[in-house]
Every structure is written in structure tokens, then in C-alpha cells.
Coordinates of C-alpha atoms in Angstrom, one line a residue:
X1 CA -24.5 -8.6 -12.3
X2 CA -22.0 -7.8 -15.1
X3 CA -20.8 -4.7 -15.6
X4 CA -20.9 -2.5 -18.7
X5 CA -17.4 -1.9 -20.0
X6 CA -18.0 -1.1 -23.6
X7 CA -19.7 2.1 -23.3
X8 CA -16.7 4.2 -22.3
X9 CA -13.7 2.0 -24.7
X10 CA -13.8 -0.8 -21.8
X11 CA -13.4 1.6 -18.8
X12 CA -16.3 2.4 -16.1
X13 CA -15.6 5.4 -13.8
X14 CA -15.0 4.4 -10.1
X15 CA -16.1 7.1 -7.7
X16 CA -14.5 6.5 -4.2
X17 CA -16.0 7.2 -0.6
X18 CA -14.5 7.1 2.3
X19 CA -16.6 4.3 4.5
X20 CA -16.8 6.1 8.0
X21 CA -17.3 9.6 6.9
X22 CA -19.0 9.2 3.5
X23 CA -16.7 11.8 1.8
X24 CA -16.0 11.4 -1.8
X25 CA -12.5 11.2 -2.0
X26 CA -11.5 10.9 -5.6
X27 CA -12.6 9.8 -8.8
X28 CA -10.8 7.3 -10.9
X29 CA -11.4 4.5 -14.1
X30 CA -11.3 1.0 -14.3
X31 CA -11.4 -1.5 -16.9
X32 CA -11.9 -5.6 -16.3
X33 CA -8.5 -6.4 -14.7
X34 CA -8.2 -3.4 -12.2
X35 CA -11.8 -4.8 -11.5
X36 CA -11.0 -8.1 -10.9
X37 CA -7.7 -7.4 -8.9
X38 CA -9.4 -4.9 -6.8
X39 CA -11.8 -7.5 -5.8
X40 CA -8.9 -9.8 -5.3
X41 CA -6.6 -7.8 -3.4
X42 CA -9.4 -5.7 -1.7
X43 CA -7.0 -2.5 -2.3
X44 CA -8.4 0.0 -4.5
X45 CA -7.1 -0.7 -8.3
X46 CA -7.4 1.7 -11.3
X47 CA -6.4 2.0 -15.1
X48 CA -4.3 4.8 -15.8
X49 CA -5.4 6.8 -18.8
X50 CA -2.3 8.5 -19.1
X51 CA 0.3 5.8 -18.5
X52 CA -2.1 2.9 -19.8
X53 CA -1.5 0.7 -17.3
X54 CA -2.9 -0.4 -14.2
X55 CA -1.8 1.2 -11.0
X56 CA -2.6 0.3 -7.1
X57 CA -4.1 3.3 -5.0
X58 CA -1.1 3.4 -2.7
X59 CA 2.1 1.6 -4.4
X60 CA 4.2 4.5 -4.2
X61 CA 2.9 6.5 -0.7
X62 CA 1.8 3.5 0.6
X63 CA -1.3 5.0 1.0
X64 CA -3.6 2.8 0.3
X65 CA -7.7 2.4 0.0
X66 CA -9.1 -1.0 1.7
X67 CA -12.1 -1.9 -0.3
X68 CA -15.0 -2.1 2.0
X69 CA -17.8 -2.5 -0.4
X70 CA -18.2 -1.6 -4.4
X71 CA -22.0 -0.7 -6.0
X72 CA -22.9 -0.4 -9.5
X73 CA -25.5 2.1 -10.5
X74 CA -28.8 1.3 -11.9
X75 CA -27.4 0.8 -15.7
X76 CA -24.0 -1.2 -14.4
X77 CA -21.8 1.5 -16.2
X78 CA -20.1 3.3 -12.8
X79 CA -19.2 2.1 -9.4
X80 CA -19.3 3.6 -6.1
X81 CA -16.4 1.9 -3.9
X82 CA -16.7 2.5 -0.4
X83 CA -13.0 2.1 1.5
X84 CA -10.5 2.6 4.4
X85 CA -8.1 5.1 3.7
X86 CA -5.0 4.5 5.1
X87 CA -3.1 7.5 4.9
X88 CA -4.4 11.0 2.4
X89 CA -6.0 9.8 -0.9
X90 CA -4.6 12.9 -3.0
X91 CA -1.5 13.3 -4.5
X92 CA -1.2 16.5 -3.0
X93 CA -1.3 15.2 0.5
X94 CA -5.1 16.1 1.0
X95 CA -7.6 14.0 2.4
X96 CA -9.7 13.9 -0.6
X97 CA -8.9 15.1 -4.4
X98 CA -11.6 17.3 -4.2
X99 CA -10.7 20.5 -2.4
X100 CA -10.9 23.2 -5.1
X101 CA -14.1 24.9 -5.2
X102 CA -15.3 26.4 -8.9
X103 CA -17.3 29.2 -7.7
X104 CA -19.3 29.9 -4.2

């Protein structure tokens, strides 16, 4: 399997789940080296699109996300990482970054 960085200027989005409750809890972007240390340190690694650089899930609140599992969809362009949160996932202290509903 390799996965398609080149269709979104080297980055694929990440989509993360939490793997005991299945709740998405955030979306995020990674290109080859937040890949690659993510599968290396099995904590949850992005690219910043703002800063440009990479940044560990956690390095700050030391919350982290254990990587449980990562799947690629069907064209190898997105993955679906399936984790341990240890401690809130957002920024703003909630669970998931996805708490803000558009419209009922």
C-alpha cells in the first residue's frame, strides 16, 4: 500500500476516532514524516498548515492520542486513525473538536 500524497500538495487528511466509542474526534493533515513518525511513535502526528511544521497530538496538554490502528480509504488519499485518547482531544477542553452543530 502507498499512500497518495500528491493530490492535496503532499498532505492526506487524517480523520481521528476514538477506538472504544467510535466518536470522531477531530480532523487533522499529514504529510510523509508526520506519517512515518506516527507509525513510529504510535502517538498521533500531524502537519500544521499554519505553522508548517509538524506537531504531536498532545506536546503541550499532554494529551495525547495512542494510535490503535490507521486505514486508508479505497483510493489511498485519507486515513481513518483509530486511538486512545488520553485526556480531551480539542483545544477547547472538549472531548471531540466537533461540538458545534450548523443547523438542526
Amino acid at each position: 500500500m502507498r499512500l497518495d500524497f500528491e493530490k492535496m500538495n503532499g498532505l492526506v487528511p487524517a480523520i481521528v476516532q476514538d477506538s472504544k466509542t467510535g466518536k470522531v474526534l477531530m480532523l487533522a493533515f499529514m504529510n510523509r514524516q508526520a506519517f512515518k513518525k506516527t507509525l513510529k511513535t504510535k502517538k498521533a502526528t500531524f502537519w500544521s498548515r499554519s505553522r508548517k511544521k509538524l506537531w504531536t497530538k498532545g506536546e503541550t496538554s499532554g494529551n495525547f492520542l495512542e494510535v490503535k490502528g490507521i486505514w486508508t480509504d479505497c483510493d489511498n488519499d485519507s486515513l481513518l486513525l483509530k486511538v486512545k485518547p488520553k485526556g480531551p482531544t480539542c483545544h477547547t477542553g472538549k472531548k471531540s473538536c466537533f461540538f458545534k452543530r450548523v443547523k438542526k
